[in-house]
Each structure stands twice: as structure tokens, then as C-alpha cells.
Tab-separated table of C-alpha atoms in Angstrom:
chain	number	residue	atom	x	y	z
A	525	SER	CA	26.806	74.850	25.811
A	526	PRO	CA	24.542	72.623	23.738
A	527	GLY	CA	22.195	75.421	23.122
A	528	ARG	CA	24.937	77.807	22.126
A	529	THR	CA	26.403	75.222	19.676
A	530	ARG	CA	22.846	74.725	18.051
A	531	HIS	CA	22.688	78.448	17.601
A	532	ILE	CA	26.004	78.768	15.962
A	533	ASN	CA	25.351	75.720	13.851
A	534	ALA	CA	22.083	77.282	12.707
A	535	SER	CA	23.594	80.582	12.069
A	536	ARG	CA	26.599	79.229	9.888
A	537	ARG	CA	23.956	77.057	8.039
A	538	ALA	CA	21.870	80.111	6.996
A	539	CYS	CA	25.190	81.879	5.966
A	540	LEU	CA	26.033	78.853	3.827
A	541	VAL	CA	22.603	78.422	2.439
A	542	ALA	CA	22.589	81.972	1.317
A	543	ARG	CA	26.073	81.687	-0.124
A	544	PHE	CA	24.769	78.838	-2.184
A	545	GLY	CA	21.963	80.864	-3.602
A	546	PHE	CA	24.317	83.811	-4.476
A	547	ILE	CA	26.439	81.404	-6.296
A	548	TYR	CA	23.511	80.143	-8.351
A	549	ALA	CA	22.121	83.688	-8.944
A	550	GLN	CA	25.177	85.548	-9.717
A	551	GLU	CA	28.477	83.722	-10.113
A	552	ARG	CA	26.705	80.781	-12.132
A	553	PHE	CA	25.597	83.569	-14.219
A	554	ASP	CA	29.020	85.112	-14.841
A	555	ALA	CA	30.369	81.782	-15.616
A	556	GLU	CA	27.812	81.079	-18.249
A	557	THR	CA	28.440	84.422	-19.909
A	558	LEU	CA	32.012	83.731	-19.968
A	559	LEU	CA	31.558	80.352	-21.473
A	560	ARG	CA	29.247	81.676	-24.070
A	561	THR	CA	32.021	83.596	-25.712
A	562	TYR	CA	33.515	80.254	-26.525
A	563	ILE	CA	30.696	77.956	-26.927
A	564	SER	CA	27.326	78.771	-28.834
A	565	ASP	CA	25.530	75.681	-27.631
A	566	VAL	CA	23.614	76.870	-24.511
A	567	GLU	CA	22.865	73.153	-23.530
A	568	MET	CA	26.541	72.357	-23.455
A	569	VAL	CA	27.413	75.465	-21.422
A	570	GLN	CA	24.805	74.672	-18.882
A	571	ARG	CA	25.938	71.116	-18.644
A	572	ILE	CA	29.551	72.176	-17.886
A	573	ILE	CA	28.436	74.453	-15.221
A	574	TYR	CA	26.321	71.807	-13.382
A	575	THR	CA	29.202	69.208	-13.748
A	576	ALA	CA	31.391	71.840	-12.147
A	577	ALA	CA	29.126	72.180	-9.328
A	578	VAL	CA	28.662	68.427	-8.701
A	579	GLU	CA	32.360	67.634	-9.110
A	580	SER	CA	33.245	70.467	-6.805
A	581	PHE	CA	31.165	69.039	-3.886
A	582	TYR	CA	32.400	65.772	-4.499
A	583	ALA	CA	36.047	66.667	-4.357
A	584	ALA	CA	35.519	68.920	-1.402
A	585	LYS	CA	33.629	66.111	0.515
A	586	MET	CA	36.773	63.659	-0.301
A	587	ALA	CA	39.253	66.356	0.875
A	588	TYR	CA	37.136	67.045	4.224
A	589	TRP	CA	37.105	63.496	4.954
A	590	LYS	CA	40.707	63.052	4.569
A	591	PHE	CA	41.502	66.417	6.546
A	592	LYS	CA	39.194	65.079	9.329
A	593	ILE	CA	41.049	61.701	9.484
A	594	HIS	CA	44.279	63.686	9.800
A	595	VAL	CA	43.228	66.111	12.491
A	596	LYS	CA	41.625	63.239	14.468
A	597	GLU	CA	44.718	61.287	14.592
A	598	ALA	CA	46.636	64.396	15.787
A	599	LEU	CA	44.123	65.437	18.438
A	600	SER	CA	43.514	61.952	19.853
A	601	LEU	CA	47.020	61.869	21.199
A	602	SER	CA	46.237	64.873	23.553
A	603	HIS	CA	42.534	64.892	23.754
A	604	SER	CA	41.105	64.736	27.366
A	605	GLY	CA	37.717	66.462	27.232
A	606	PRO	CA	35.193	67.605	28.439
A	607	GLU	CA	34.032	67.854	24.784
A	608	SER	CA	34.143	64.510	22.731
A	609	LEU	CA	36.988	63.938	20.462
A	610	GLU	CA	34.453	64.254	17.553
A	611	ASP	CA	33.310	67.554	18.718
A	612	THR	CA	36.796	68.719	19.296
A	613	VAL	CA	37.676	67.538	15.771
A	614	LEU	CA	34.876	69.491	14.231
A	615	ASP	CA	35.624	72.679	16.280
A	616	TYR	CA	39.254	72.513	15.030
A	617	ILE	CA	38.313	72.026	11.416
A	618	VAL	CA	35.651	75.123	11.670
A	619	CYS	CA	38.580	77.199	13.049
A	620	HIS	CA	41.068	76.098	10.815
A	621	LYS	CA	39.354	75.954	7.297
A	622	ASP	CA	42.103	77.861	5.768
A	623	GLU	CA	44.334	74.851	6.051
A	624	TYR	CA	41.929	73.140	3.368
A	625	ASP	CA	44.074	72.979	0.182
A	626	VAL	CA	41.430	74.198	-2.140
A	627	HIS	CA	43.663	74.510	-5.137
A	628	ALA	CA	44.239	70.660	-5.042
A	629	SER	CA	40.529	70.202	-5.170
A	630	VAL	CA	40.209	72.636	-8.067
A	631	LYS	CA	42.843	70.653	-10.161
A	632	GLU	CA	40.736	67.383	-8.974
A	633	VAL	CA	37.630	68.897	-10.347
A	634	ILE	CA	38.923	69.945	-13.673
A	635	ARG	CA	40.739	66.564	-14.163
A	636	SER	CA	37.416	64.852	-13.716
A	637	MET	CA	35.764	67.240	-16.109
A	638	ASN	CA	38.386	66.700	-18.720
A	639	ILE	CA	37.319	62.977	-18.976
A	640	ASN	CA	33.611	63.442	-18.537
A	641	PRO	CA	32.108	62.266	-21.833
A	642	LYS	CA	28.848	64.393	-21.604
A	643	ILE	CA	30.803	67.686	-21.758
A	644	SER	CA	33.478	69.053	-24.085
A	645	PHE	CA	35.373	72.309	-24.680
A	646	PRO	CA	36.779	73.847	-27.922
A	647	PRO	CA	40.462	72.699	-28.123
A	648	GLU	CA	41.811	76.286	-27.866
A	649	ILE	CA	40.661	76.883	-24.190
A	650	ASP	CA	40.546	74.891	-21.023
A	651	PHE	CA	38.271	74.258	-18.217
A	652	ILE	CA	40.607	76.148	-16.037
A	653	VAL	CA	38.695	79.426	-17.243
A	654	LEU	CA	36.199	78.052	-14.569
A	655	SER	CA	38.670	78.002	-11.683
A	656	THR	CA	37.111	81.068	-9.837
A	657	LEU	CA	33.573	79.317	-9.878
A	658	ILE	CA	34.994	75.949	-8.933
A	659	GLN	CA	37.127	77.301	-5.973
A	660	GLU	CA	34.260	79.161	-4.600
A	661	LEU	CA	32.067	75.977	-4.692
A	662	CYS	CA	34.674	73.824	-3.196
A	663	CYS	CA	35.113	76.116	-0.243
A	664	LEU	CA	31.387	76.257	0.346
A	665	ALA	CA	31.080	72.437	-0.116
A	666	PHE	CA	33.960	72.043	2.373
A	667	SER	CA	32.292	74.449	4.963
A	668	MET	CA	28.981	72.615	4.559
A	669	GLN	CA	30.621	69.265	5.720
A	670	THR	CA	31.083	70.864	8.952
A	671	LEU	CA	27.546	71.485	9.786
A	672	ILE	CA	25.345	68.816	11.875
A	673	PRO	CA	23.907	67.249	9.800
A	674	PRO	CA	26.166	68.368	6.707
A	675	LEU	CA	24.488	69.595	3.390
A	676	ASP	CA	25.063	68.127	0.043
A	677	VAL	CA	23.857	68.596	-3.641
A	678	ALA	CA	21.333	65.950	-4.829
A	679	PHE	CA	22.287	63.268	-7.248
A	680	GLY	CA	20.671	63.951	-10.719
A	681	ILE	CA	20.827	61.897	-13.952
A	682	ASP	CA	19.396	62.702	-17.402
A	683	GLY	CA	15.941	61.267	-18.174
A	684	GLU	CA	14.716	61.080	-14.575
A	685	LEU	CA	11.243	61.947	-13.626
A	686	PHE	CA	10.644	65.808	-13.156
A	687	ASN	CA	10.122	66.245	-9.477
A	688	GLU	CA	8.610	69.776	-8.479
A	689	THR	CA	9.834	69.429	-4.876
A	690	LYS	CA	13.515	68.926	-5.907
A	691	TYR	CA	13.817	71.212	-9.092
A	692	TYR	CA	12.447	74.418	-10.989
A	693	ARG	CA	12.023	74.096	-14.859
A	694	SER	CA	14.312	76.566	-16.767
A	695	PRO	CA	12.141	79.171	-18.840
A	696	ASP	CA	13.112	77.496	-22.016
A	697	SER	CA	11.757	73.858	-20.932
A	698	ASP	CA	8.690	72.113	-22.443
A	699	PHE	CA	6.437	72.550	-19.295
A	700	THR	CA	4.352	69.502	-20.439
A	701	ALA	CA	7.253	67.224	-20.586
A	702	ALA	CA	7.546	64.749	-17.816
A	703	PHE	CA	11.190	64.031	-17.933
A	704	VAL	CA	14.478	65.913	-17.344
A	705	ALA	CA	16.712	66.542	-20.424
A	706	TYR	CA	19.537	67.977	-18.519
A	707	HIS	CA	20.359	69.732	-15.308
A	708	VAL	CA	21.429	73.200	-14.944
A	709	TRP	CA	21.923	73.612	-11.200
A	710	PRO	CA	21.984	71.000	-8.431
A	711	ALA	CA	19.435	70.949	-5.537
A	712	LEU	CA	20.766	71.350	-1.904
A	713	VAL	CA	19.778	68.548	0.406
A	714	GLU	CA	19.995	68.097	4.252
A	715	ASP	CA	19.503	64.495	5.294
A	716	GLY	CA	18.062	63.675	2.207
A	717	VAL	CA	15.385	66.449	2.126
A	718	VAL	CA	15.610	69.024	-0.574
A	719	ILE	CA	16.047	72.670	1.323
A	720	VAL	CA	16.940	74.483	-2.027
A	721	LYS	CA	15.525	73.629	-5.303
A	722	GLY	CA	17.734	73.044	-8.330
A	723	GLU	CA	17.005	73.966	-11.998
A	724	VAL	CA	16.611	71.651	-14.824
A	725	VAL	CA	15.490	71.562	-18.470
A	726	THR	CA	12.415	69.404	-19.526
A	727	LYS	CA	11.902	68.296	-23.127
A	728	ARG	CA	9.965	65.980	-24.904
């Protein structure tokens, strides 16, 4: 029934939003601790993790789009209702998320990070050390695409005007500065509205 479907969607949404918060609070911190054994520059460490988060969402969204097309083509041959084909496809994906090839997405994220001019690693190590965090983020982002409406991370650029409805300032920020120097964690949005604030560093 529509009411039950809405309730299930709301329940899944709450769990996924909570998971996003846990990754920010714990797994991001663990990844930062790990990277700081290799890189002394805190800003670079935080830029790397932010990039990993944004790229993970992008890779998972692309994978979801391709997976959805594949499922739709397969189910359209036998679909007869009473649910719409779109709803049937969504139900299938929710029940078969384990068919998502998350390892392919992780490889895609690492490939994108390797060619990103804003971040760099010492030559003796590789972004693969962040595989656990990236995999968690990709799985989360993939699941968030199955919500109605889907959840996504907000687009952010260095130098943007600080927006207190979108971000928290990091403790080491200049709290009088009006512009974002760099991003620590992306905001989570639903239909363009921020539902979980991100974190940035503001400097003059």
C-alpha cells in the first residue's frame, strides 16, 4: 500500500542519514588518523578525504543509473503490474543491492583521485589505503539513490561564500572570514535542501 511504502521509505531514509552521520563522526576520523601517519599537512589530509567522499557519491550514482537501466530492460519483458514498472524496478534494486559491484566503484574513485590536481600523496603510498572508507561511502550513496526522493551530497567549490545553512566551520577556521578556503566534509541534500550540514574551513 502507498502508506506502507512511505513508511518503509521514511525508515530507510532515517537509517541512511544516521549512517552518513556515523561515517562523518567515526570513519572519517579514522581515515584522517591513518593519513596523518603519511602526510603532515592537515589541509591536504582533509582535502583528500573530502574528495574521496564526493567522488564516491558520483561513482555510486553512475553505477546505480547503469544498474537501473539493466534491471528495467530485464523486468520490462515480463512486467504486468499491479505496480508500475518504475516501482517494480526500485523494489528489485532495494532487495538486490548485493548485486552492486562496489569494488568497481572503488577502483573508479581511486582512479579519479589519482588525476585530481588539488590532492597529492607521497609516492610511496597509494589512495588504496582509503578503500574501506570509499567502499562504505559508495554503498551508502548507492542505497541513497533508491529513496524517493534520492539523497546526494552538495556541490562545493573553494572560495565560495560561507553559508551557515549548508556548513559548519571547523574549529581552526577564521570565524570572521566570509569565504570557504576548503571543504572537510560535504553537506547532504534532498531535493536541493540541506538536511545534514557539511564542514568547511574559512580563512581570510
